[in-house]
XYZ file of C-alpha atoms in Angstrom:
318
model
C -23.178 -14.848 20.856
C -22.838 -11.229 20.872
C -20.462 -11.043 23.324
C -18.070 -12.351 21.216
C -19.107 -10.819 17.859
C -18.332 -8.117 19.763
C -15.306 -8.747 21.132
C -13.942 -10.369 17.917
C -14.682 -6.578 16.201
C -12.398 -5.427 19.286
C -9.790 -7.312 17.886
C -10.244 -6.734 14.390
C -10.179 -2.486 14.956
C -7.217 -3.076 17.274
C -5.349 -4.655 14.804
C -6.506 -2.481 11.743
C -4.886 0.244 13.906
C -1.948 -1.358 14.484
C -1.772 -2.396 10.761
C -2.209 0.811 9.864
C -0.315 2.574 12.223
C 2.580 0.870 11.384
C 2.554 1.643 8.100
C 1.858 4.863 9.043
C 5.123 5.396 11.517
C 7.387 3.009 8.354
C 8.724 6.656 7.716
C 10.856 6.130 10.756
C 12.544 3.271 10.121
C 13.865 3.462 6.521
C 16.472 6.127 7.456
C 17.721 3.916 10.411
C 18.995 1.548 7.568
C 21.727 4.293 5.974
C 24.141 4.257 4.622
C 21.924 1.458 2.303
C 21.088 3.171 -0.454
C 17.289 2.581 -1.914
C 18.130 -0.361 -4.279
C 19.585 -2.070 -1.266
C 17.631 -1.886 1.232
C 14.807 -2.868 -1.317
C 16.383 -5.906 -2.527
C 16.883 -7.213 1.322
C 13.138 -6.106 2.218
C 12.747 -8.369 -1.065
C 15.415 -11.480 0.695
C 14.303 -11.109 3.936
C 10.449 -10.813 3.783
C 10.189 -14.417 1.544
C 12.357 -15.805 4.322
C 9.326 -14.506 6.986
C 6.491 -15.237 5.163
C 8.030 -19.044 4.303
C 8.583 -19.093 7.982
C 4.910 -18.140 9.075
C 3.354 -21.039 6.400
C 5.935 -23.450 7.757
C 4.009 -22.911 11.368
C 0.324 -23.140 9.787
C 1.201 -25.313 7.558
C -0.822 -23.698 4.520
C 1.089 -24.626 1.430
C -1.347 -26.350 -0.913
C -2.339 -22.935 -2.856
C 1.829 -23.443 -4.144
C 0.512 -26.267 -6.329
C -2.249 -25.105 -7.631
C -0.746 -21.932 -8.123
C 2.409 -23.460 -10.298
C -0.547 -25.369 -12.325
C -2.077 -21.828 -13.421
C 0.131 -20.138 -15.412
C -2.264 -17.179 -16.304
C -2.565 -16.995 -12.903
C 1.199 -16.795 -11.797
C 1.677 -14.439 -14.674
C 0.107 -12.484 -12.480
C 1.552 -12.794 -9.229
C 4.574 -11.952 -11.498
C 2.437 -8.434 -12.702
C 2.044 -8.164 -9.710
C 5.519 -8.794 -8.415
C 7.563 -6.413 -10.207
C 4.458 -3.446 -9.775
C 5.145 -3.549 -6.204
C 8.959 -3.524 -6.637
C 8.359 -0.217 -8.273
C 6.572 1.239 -5.171
C 8.735 -0.263 -2.704
C 12.159 0.896 -4.295
C 10.286 4.504 -5.324
C 9.162 4.891 -1.294
C 12.297 4.177 -0.129
C 14.125 6.678 -2.224
C 11.435 8.905 -1.710
C 11.408 8.721 2.261
C 15.145 8.860 2.852
C 15.884 11.520 -0.013
C 12.837 13.576 1.817
C 9.764 13.512 -0.023
C 7.922 12.005 3.053
C 5.039 14.340 2.469
C 5.000 13.660 -1.360
C 5.100 10.417 -0.638
C 1.676 10.308 1.774
C 0.143 12.073 -1.026
C 0.369 9.135 -3.384
C -1.408 7.111 -0.800
C -4.400 10.005 -0.090
C -5.103 10.192 -3.767
C -4.666 6.057 -4.334
C -8.677 5.902 -4.034
C -9.242 8.393 -6.577
C -6.651 6.287 -9.016
C -8.278 3.189 -8.499
C -11.509 5.047 -9.017
C -10.544 6.277 -12.122
C -8.685 2.997 -13.642
C -12.584 0.677 -12.658
C -14.014 3.067 -15.501
C -11.225 3.420 -17.807
C -9.788 -0.160 -17.446
C -12.978 -2.089 -16.459
C -15.703 0.352 -17.994
C -17.140 0.764 -14.773
C -19.759 3.238 -13.370
C -19.502 6.090 -11.473
C -22.271 7.776 -9.261
C -22.767 12.062 -9.538
C -20.822 12.469 -6.306
C -17.507 9.677 -6.968
C -17.038 12.350 -10.607
C -16.893 15.216 -8.628
C -14.426 13.829 -6.209
C -12.535 12.829 -9.503
C -12.363 16.301 -10.990
C -11.331 17.987 -7.570
C -8.260 15.449 -7.436
C -7.433 16.405 -11.040
C -7.541 20.111 -10.028
C -5.194 19.103 -6.432
C -2.822 17.757 -9.255
C -2.233 20.452 -11.059
C -2.607 22.909 -8.002
C 0.406 20.845 -6.468
C 2.135 20.614 -9.941
C 2.448 24.981 -9.740
C 3.265 24.379 -6.087
C 6.035 22.181 -7.235
C 7.332 23.084 -10.272
C 6.874 20.199 -11.988
C 4.144 17.231 -11.567
C 4.163 15.567 -8.207
C 5.839 12.223 -9.520
C 6.623 10.481 -6.583
C 2.520 10.856 -5.437
C 1.270 9.124 -8.841
C 4.014 6.756 -10.045
C 3.005 5.583 -5.974
C -0.668 5.902 -6.597
C -0.655 4.490 -9.870
C 1.174 1.073 -8.845
C -0.277 0.810 -5.696
C -3.617 1.051 -7.659
C -2.369 -1.025 -11.001
C -1.573 -3.927 -7.756
C -4.730 -3.693 -6.389
C -6.148 -4.565 -9.681
C -4.034 -7.752 -10.508
C -4.502 -8.699 -7.161
C -8.074 -9.263 -7.354
C -7.987 -11.177 -10.789
C -5.196 -13.253 -8.529
C -7.402 -13.558 -5.587
C -4.752 -15.057 -2.762
C -4.828 -14.489 0.524
C -2.693 -11.934 2.366
C 0.330 -13.494 3.344
C 0.218 -16.769 0.144
C 0.303 -12.971 -2.102
C 3.621 -12.040 -0.251
C 4.950 -15.366 -0.360
C 4.692 -15.446 -3.648
C 5.480 -11.956 -4.895
C 8.953 -12.483 -3.139
C 9.130 -16.027 -4.671
C 9.669 -13.585 -7.673
C 11.718 -11.323 -6.161
C 13.880 -13.408 -4.526
C 16.430 -14.592 -7.024
C 17.052 -10.894 -9.030
C 17.110 -9.486 -5.348
C 19.430 -11.874 -4.000
C 21.660 -12.192 -7.400
C 21.686 -8.328 -6.840
C 23.285 -8.295 -3.171
C 25.577 -11.449 -4.374
C 27.076 -8.347 -6.919
C 27.164 -5.318 -4.847
C 28.499 -7.826 -1.975
C 31.416 -8.436 -5.334
C 32.099 -4.763 -5.902
C 32.652 -3.787 -2.744
C 29.094 -1.602 -2.459
C 27.314 -3.448 0.016
C 26.497 -2.154 3.987
C 25.421 -5.470 5.192
C 28.710 -6.785 6.896
C 30.348 -3.803 6.320
C 28.593 -1.119 9.291
C 28.567 -3.738 11.711
C 25.940 -6.394 13.676
C 22.896 -3.776 14.256
C 22.816 -2.580 10.469
C 22.950 -6.140 9.490
C 20.055 -7.056 11.821
C 17.779 -3.909 10.555
C 18.553 -5.287 6.850
C 17.655 -8.178 8.435
C 14.666 -6.955 9.617
C 12.905 -5.398 6.721
C 11.655 -8.709 6.361
C 9.257 -8.096 9.500
C 8.519 -4.449 8.922
C 6.807 -5.788 6.227
C 4.815 -9.095 6.819
C 3.956 -8.050 10.472
C 1.637 -4.974 9.438
C 0.402 -7.382 6.418
C -0.135 -9.913 9.149
C -2.844 -7.436 11.242
C -4.312 -5.871 8.299
C -5.569 -10.114 7.430
C -7.071 -10.290 11.490
C -9.090 -7.078 10.635
C -10.558 -7.444 7.139
C -12.516 -10.518 8.142
C -13.457 -9.003 11.412
C -14.490 -5.610 10.467
C -16.311 -3.871 7.945
C -15.437 -3.166 4.831
C -16.643 0.627 5.323
C -14.478 0.366 9.118
C -11.581 -0.797 6.856
C -11.967 1.747 4.241
C -11.882 4.968 6.923
C -9.202 3.038 8.923
C -7.061 3.333 5.686
C -6.650 6.960 5.341
C -4.955 6.235 9.286
C -1.744 5.429 6.697
C -1.107 8.626 4.892
C -2.188 10.831 7.821
C 0.527 9.948 10.491
C 3.475 10.163 7.199
C 2.125 13.621 7.188
C 2.488 14.598 9.830
C 6.046 13.041 10.285
C 7.082 14.461 7.174
C 5.446 18.006 8.647
C 6.337 17.612 12.486
C 9.256 15.404 12.596
C 11.239 15.886 9.011
C 10.375 19.473 8.888
C 9.511 19.009 4.779
C 8.234 22.784 3.481
C 4.510 23.472 3.020
C 4.204 26.673 0.504
C 0.782 27.901 0.278
C 0.302 26.383 -2.795
C 0.488 22.485 -1.573
C -1.284 23.334 1.339
C -4.404 24.463 -0.910
C -3.592 21.340 -3.278
C -3.618 18.791 -0.331
C -7.193 20.665 0.906
C -8.779 19.553 -2.431
C -7.474 15.791 -1.826
C -9.059 16.345 1.314
C -11.689 17.506 0.054
C -12.042 14.484 -2.493
C -11.749 12.084 -0.140
C -14.662 13.450 2.139
C -17.303 13.717 -0.763
C -16.192 9.976 -1.829
C -16.401 8.237 1.911
C -19.688 10.153 2.536
C -20.874 9.007 -0.841
C -19.183 5.337 -0.474
C -20.999 5.192 3.004
C -24.391 6.496 2.050
C -24.509 3.960 -1.149
C -23.624 0.772 1.792
C -26.811 1.996 3.601
C -29.136 2.042 0.929
C -31.172 -0.530 0.448
C -31.040 -2.486 -3.065
C -34.101 -4.159 -4.217
C -33.659 -7.794 -4.561
C -35.295 -8.127 -8.351
C -33.032 -5.191 -10.614
C -29.698 -6.022 -10.209
C -27.374 -2.753 -9.176
C -25.777 -1.380 -11.978
C -22.073 -1.728 -11.130
C -19.981 1.069 -10.125
C -16.478 1.500 -9.402
C -15.528 1.409 -4.681
C -12.563 2.323 -3.918
C -11.319 -0.792 -1.331
C -9.762 -0.178 1.754
C -6.288 -2.765 1.227
C -2.973 -2.962 2.773
C -1.007 -0.321 1.914
C 1.776 -1.232 -0.919
C 5.175 -0.229 0.328
C 3.528 -2.531 3.598
C-alpha cells in the first residue's frame, strides 16, 4: 500500500513538473505564430481549446456536469465572468510575449500570490498573519521600485496578476474541475472568437489559410498547448500535497524570467533587479509562513480564525 502511495506521489510530482514546465516554456511558442497578431492567436486559442476539451470529455464520457450547470443561472453567470477575465489574461499575455515583454509578463505570475492575498483581505474580509502583512508590504515596495525602473507602472504584470487573481476567486465559487471549467469557459468564448475569425477572413487579414499548412497547424495546436498542461496539473493536484504544488507553481515564472533574459535578451537594469529581488523576498516570506502554518497543530475544540492563503493554481495563461 505504501509502495502504491509512493508511486502515486511520484506520478503526481512528474505531472506537476510537466504542467508548470510547459507553462514556463510557453513564451517560446507564441512567437512561432507570427505574422498572426495577438487577437487572431487569442481567437484561435479559444476555438481550438474547445475542440480539444470536447474530444477529451467525449473520451471519458463526462457530461453530467453540463446539464447541472445550465440549470444554475448564478453559477453559469460566474463561468461567464471567468471566461471574460481569462480572455483578458490570455490576450495580454500573448501580446506581451510577442511584443518583447516576457520578463514583465513573468513578474505578473510572481506577484500573483500577493495580489490573491490582498483580494482575500479586501473582498473576502480575511485576516492576515503578521508575516503575510510584511510580504504584502514588501510586494508593494517592489511595485514602486519597478515603476521607477520602467518609468511607468508595470501595467502588464499588474494586469496579468489582477486578472488571474480574479479568475481564481471566481473559479473557487464555481467549483468545477479543470477540464470541465475550461470546456464551459471556451464554450462561452467560442462564438465571439469564431465570429472574429470569420470577420478577419472576410477582411482579407486572416493568416490561417494565407501562410501555409504549417502555420495553420500551429494555430490549431493552440488548443493542445492550452489543454495538455491543464490535464497534467489536474493529475498532480489529486496526488501531491497543496504545499508541494505551492512550491512547484513558481517554476513557470522562473522559466519565463530566465527565457526573457537569456533567450530573448531583454534589458534588466539595476532598478529592475532591485524590484524583482523585493518580489522574491516577499515570496520567500509568504512561502515560509505558509509552510510553518500548515505544520502547526490546530486545537480541535477552538476553530482557527480565517486567514488568507495563496493556493497553488494553474496559471491563467495555461
